[in-house]
PDB file of C-alpha atoms in Angstrom:
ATOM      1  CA  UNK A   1     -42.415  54.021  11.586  1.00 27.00           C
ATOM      2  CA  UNK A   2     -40.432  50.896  10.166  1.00 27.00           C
ATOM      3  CA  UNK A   3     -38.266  51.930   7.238  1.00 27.00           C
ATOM      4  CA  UNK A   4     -39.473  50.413   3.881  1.00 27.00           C
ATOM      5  CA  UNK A   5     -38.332  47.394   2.397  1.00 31.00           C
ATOM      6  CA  UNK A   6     -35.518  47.444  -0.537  1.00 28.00           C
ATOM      7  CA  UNK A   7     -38.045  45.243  -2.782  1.00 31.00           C
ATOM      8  CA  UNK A   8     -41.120  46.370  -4.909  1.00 35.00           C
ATOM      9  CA  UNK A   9     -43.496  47.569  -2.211  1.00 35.00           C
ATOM     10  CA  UNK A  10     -46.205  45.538  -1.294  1.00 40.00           C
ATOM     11  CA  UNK A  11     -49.967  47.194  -0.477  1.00 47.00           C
ATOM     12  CA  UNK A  12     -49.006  47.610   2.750  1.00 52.00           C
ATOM     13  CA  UNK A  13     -47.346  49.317   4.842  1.00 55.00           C
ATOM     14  CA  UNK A  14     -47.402  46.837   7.391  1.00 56.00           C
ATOM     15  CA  UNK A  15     -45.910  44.003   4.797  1.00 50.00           C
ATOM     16  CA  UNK A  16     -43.218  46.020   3.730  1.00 52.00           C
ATOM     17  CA  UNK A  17     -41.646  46.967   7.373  1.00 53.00           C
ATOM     18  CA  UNK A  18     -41.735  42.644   7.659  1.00 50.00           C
ATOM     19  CA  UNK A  19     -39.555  42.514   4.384  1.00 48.00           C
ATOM     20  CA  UNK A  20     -37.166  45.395   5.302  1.00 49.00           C
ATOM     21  CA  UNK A  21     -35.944  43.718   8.122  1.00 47.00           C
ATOM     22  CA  UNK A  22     -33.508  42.156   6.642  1.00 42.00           C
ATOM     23  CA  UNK A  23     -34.204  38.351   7.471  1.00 44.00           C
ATOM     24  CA  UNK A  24     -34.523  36.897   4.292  1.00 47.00           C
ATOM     25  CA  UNK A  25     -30.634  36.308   3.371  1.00 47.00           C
ATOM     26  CA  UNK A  26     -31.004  33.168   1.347  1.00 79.00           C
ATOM     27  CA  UNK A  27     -34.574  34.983  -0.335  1.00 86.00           C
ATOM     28  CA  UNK A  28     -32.068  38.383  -0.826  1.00 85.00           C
ATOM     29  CA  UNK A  29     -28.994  36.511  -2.323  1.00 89.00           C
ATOM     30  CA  UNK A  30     -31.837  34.660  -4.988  1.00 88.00           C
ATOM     31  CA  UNK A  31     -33.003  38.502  -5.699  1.00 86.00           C
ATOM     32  CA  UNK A  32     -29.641  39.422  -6.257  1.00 90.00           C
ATOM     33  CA  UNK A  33     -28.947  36.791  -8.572  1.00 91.00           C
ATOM     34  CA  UNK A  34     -32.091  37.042 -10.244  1.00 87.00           C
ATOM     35  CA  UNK A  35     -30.929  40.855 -10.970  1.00 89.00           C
ATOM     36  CA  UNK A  36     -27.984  39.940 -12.473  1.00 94.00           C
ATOM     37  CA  UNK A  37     -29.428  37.918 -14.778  1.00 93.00           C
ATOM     38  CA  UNK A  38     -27.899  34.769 -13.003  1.00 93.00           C
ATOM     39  CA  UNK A  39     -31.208  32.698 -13.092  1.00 89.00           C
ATOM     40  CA  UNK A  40     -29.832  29.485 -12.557  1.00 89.00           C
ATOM     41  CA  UNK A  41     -27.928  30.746  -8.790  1.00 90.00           C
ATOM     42  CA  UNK A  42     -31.826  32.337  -8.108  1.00 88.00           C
ATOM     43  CA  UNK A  43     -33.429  29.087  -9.147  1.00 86.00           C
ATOM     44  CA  UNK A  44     -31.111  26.529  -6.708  1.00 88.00           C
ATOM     45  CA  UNK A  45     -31.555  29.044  -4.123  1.00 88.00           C
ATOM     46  CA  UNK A  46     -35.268  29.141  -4.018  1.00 88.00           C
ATOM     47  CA  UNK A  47     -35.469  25.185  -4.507  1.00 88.00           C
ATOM     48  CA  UNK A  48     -32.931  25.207  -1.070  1.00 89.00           C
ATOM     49  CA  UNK A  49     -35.474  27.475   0.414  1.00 91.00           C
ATOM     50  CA  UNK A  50     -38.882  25.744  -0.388  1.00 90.00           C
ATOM     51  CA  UNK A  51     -37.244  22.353   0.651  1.00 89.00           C
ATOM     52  CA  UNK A  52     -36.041  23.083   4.097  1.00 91.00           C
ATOM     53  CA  UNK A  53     -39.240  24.895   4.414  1.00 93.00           C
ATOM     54  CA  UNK A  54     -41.178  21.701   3.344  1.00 92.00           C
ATOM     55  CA  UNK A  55     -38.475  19.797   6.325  1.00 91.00           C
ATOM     56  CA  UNK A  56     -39.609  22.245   8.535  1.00 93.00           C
ATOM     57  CA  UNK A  57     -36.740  24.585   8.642  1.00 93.00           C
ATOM     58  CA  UNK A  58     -37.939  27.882  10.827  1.00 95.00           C
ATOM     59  CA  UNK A  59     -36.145  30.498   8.982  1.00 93.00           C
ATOM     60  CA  UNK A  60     -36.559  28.705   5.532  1.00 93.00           C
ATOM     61  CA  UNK A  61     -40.332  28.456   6.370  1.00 95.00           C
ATOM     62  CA  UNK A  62     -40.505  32.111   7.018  1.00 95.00           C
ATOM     63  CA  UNK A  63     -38.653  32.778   3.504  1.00 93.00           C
ATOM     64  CA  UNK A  64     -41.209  30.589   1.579  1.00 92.00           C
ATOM     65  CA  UNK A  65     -43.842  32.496   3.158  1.00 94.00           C
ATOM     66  CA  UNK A  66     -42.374  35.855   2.425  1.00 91.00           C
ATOM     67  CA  UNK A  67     -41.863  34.388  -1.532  1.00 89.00           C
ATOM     68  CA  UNK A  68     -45.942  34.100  -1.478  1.00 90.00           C
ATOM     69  CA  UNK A  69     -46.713  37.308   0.221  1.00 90.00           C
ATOM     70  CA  UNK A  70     -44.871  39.344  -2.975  1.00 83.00           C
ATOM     71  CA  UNK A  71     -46.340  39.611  -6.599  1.00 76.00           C
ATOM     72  CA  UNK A  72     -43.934  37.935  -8.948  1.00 69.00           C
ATOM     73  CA  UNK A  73     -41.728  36.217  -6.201  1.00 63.00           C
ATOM     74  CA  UNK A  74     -41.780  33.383  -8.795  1.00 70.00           C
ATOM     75  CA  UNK A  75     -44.908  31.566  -7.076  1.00 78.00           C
ATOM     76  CA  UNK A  76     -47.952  32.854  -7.059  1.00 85.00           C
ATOM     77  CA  UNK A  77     -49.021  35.697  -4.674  1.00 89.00           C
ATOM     78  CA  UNK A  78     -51.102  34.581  -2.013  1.00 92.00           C
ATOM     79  CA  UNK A  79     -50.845  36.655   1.312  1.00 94.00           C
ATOM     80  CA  UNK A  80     -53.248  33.505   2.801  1.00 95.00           C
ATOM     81  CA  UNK A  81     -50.459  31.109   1.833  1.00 94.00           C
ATOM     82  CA  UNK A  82     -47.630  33.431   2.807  1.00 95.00           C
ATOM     83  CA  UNK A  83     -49.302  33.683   6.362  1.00 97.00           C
ATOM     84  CA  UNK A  84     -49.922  29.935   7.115  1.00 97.00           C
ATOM     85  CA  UNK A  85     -46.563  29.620   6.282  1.00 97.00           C
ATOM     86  CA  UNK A  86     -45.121  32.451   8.345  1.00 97.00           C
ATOM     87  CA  UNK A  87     -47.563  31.010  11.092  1.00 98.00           C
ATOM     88  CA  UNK A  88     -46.031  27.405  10.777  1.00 98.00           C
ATOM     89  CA  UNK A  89     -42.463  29.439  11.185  1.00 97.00           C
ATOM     90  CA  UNK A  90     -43.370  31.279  14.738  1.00 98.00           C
ATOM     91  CA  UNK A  91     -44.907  28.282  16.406  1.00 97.00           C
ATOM     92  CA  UNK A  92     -41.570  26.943  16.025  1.00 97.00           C
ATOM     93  CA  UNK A  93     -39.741  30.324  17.533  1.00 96.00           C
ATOM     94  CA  UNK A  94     -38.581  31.862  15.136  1.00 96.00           C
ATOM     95  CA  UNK A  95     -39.033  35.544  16.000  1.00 96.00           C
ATOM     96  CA  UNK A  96     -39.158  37.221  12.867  1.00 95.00           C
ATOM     97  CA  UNK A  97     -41.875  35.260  11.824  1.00 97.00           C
ATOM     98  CA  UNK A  98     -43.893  35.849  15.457  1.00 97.00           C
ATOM     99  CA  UNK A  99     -43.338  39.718  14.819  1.00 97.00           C
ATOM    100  CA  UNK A 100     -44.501  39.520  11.293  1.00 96.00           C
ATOM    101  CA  UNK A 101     -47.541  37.124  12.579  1.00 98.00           C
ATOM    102  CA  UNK A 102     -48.181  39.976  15.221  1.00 97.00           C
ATOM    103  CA  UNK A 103     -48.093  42.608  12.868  1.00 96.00           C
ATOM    104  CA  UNK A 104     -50.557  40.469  10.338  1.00 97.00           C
ATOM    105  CA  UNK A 105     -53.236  40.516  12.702  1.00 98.00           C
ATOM    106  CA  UNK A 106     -52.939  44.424  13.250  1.00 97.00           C
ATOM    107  CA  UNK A 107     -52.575  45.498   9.159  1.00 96.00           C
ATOM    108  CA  UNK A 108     -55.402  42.216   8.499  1.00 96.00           C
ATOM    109  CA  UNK A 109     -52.442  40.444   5.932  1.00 94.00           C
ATOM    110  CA  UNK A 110     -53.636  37.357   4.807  1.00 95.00           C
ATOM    111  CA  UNK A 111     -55.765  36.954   7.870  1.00 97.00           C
ATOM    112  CA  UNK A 112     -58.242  39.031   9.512  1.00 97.00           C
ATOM    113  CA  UNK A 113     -57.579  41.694  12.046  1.00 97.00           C
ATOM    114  CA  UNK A 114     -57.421  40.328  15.280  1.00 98.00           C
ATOM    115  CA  UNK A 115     -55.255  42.873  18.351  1.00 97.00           C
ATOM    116  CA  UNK A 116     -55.672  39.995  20.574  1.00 98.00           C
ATOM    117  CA  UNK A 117     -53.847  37.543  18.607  1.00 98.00           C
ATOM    118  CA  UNK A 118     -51.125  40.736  17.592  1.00 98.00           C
ATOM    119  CA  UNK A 119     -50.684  41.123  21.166  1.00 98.00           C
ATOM    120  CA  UNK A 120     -49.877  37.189  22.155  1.00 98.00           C
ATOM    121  CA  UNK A 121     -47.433  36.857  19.127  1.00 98.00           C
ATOM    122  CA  UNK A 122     -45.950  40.500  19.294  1.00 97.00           C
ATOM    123  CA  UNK A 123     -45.195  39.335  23.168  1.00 97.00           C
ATOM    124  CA  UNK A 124     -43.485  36.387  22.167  1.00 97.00           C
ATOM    125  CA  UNK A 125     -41.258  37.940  19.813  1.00 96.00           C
ATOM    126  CA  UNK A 126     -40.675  40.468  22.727  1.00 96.00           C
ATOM    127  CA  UNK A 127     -39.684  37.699  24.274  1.00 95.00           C
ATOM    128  CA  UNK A 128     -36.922  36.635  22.026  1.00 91.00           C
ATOM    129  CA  UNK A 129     -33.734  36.673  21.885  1.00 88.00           C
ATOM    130  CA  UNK A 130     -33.426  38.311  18.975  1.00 88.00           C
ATOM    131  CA  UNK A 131     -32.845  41.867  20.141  1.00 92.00           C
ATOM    132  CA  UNK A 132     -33.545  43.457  16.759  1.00 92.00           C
ATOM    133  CA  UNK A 133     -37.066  42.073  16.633  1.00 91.00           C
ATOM    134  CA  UNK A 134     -37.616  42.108  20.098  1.00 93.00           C
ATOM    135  CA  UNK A 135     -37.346  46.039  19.529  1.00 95.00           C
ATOM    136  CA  UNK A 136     -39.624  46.388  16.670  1.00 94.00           C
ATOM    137  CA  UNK A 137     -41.994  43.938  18.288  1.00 95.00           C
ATOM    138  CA  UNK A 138     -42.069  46.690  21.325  1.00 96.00           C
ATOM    139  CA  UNK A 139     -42.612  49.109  19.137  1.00 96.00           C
ATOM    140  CA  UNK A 140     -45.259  48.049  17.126  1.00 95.00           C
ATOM    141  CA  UNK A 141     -46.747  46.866  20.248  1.00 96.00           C
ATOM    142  CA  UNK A 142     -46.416  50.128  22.166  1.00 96.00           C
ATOM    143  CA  UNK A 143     -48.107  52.531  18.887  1.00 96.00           C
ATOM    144  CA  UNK A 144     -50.935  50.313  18.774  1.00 95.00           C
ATOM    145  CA  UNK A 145     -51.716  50.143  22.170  1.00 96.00           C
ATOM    146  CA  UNK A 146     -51.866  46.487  22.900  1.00 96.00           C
ATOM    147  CA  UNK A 147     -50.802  46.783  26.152  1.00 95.00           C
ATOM    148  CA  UNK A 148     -53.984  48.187  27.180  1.00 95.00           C
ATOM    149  CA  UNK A 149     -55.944  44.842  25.862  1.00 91.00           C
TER     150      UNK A 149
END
């Protein structure tokens, strides 16, 4: 199993292996700030994110998403929302978004189950170059079965 993420846990287990990942560093640093009680730093920090997300920024589209996917991320929750946006994300590439896509359609997050589409996205985060997902995408992959799809 993925560890858990270092934020309030989410209803799934599925969604909180995504967060603990650790690709959210502009969406951690707001957190942080927000913790100290430096709201100001947390608010420029999520304006940066939602408007390179809105220019079509990968990794900034995959933080935006995350934002909506957690209760009280200072938007409102909506794992629908959080998906499109994390879907927007791995058509681009961006590997941690195509692993979390993959693992959407396997937990049903903001979509409904669907192995088929786990399997294509989970691939193509194999795929990557991003070694650390391209792991966990195997992983996930390999203790679901999807390879015999």
């Amino acid at each position: 199993l993925l560890p858990t993420a270092i934020f309030t846990p989410f209803s799934s287990p599925i969604a909180n292996a995504i967060l603990s990942l650790g690709v959210n560093a502009d969406l951690k640093r707001a957190i942080a700030f927000d913790q100290a009680g430096e709201y100001e730093k947390s608010a420029k920090e999520l304006l940066k994110i939602s408007r390179l997300a809105s220019r079509g920024h990968p990794k900034a589209m995959y933080e935006f998403g995350t934002m909506y996917m957690k209760e009280g991320m200072w938007i409102v929750q909506s794992d629908e929302e959080g998906f499109d946006w994390w879907l927007k994300s791995a058509n681009l590439g961006y590997a941690p978004a195509q692993f979390s896509i993959g693992a959407s359609y396997i937990g049903g997050i903001g979509v409904d189950k669907d192995l088929n589409q786990a399997k294509l996205w989970l691939e193509r985060a194999m795929d990557s170059t991003y070694e650390k997902y391209s792991k966990v995408a195997k992983e996930l992959y390999m203790l679901n079965e999807l390879d015999k799809i």
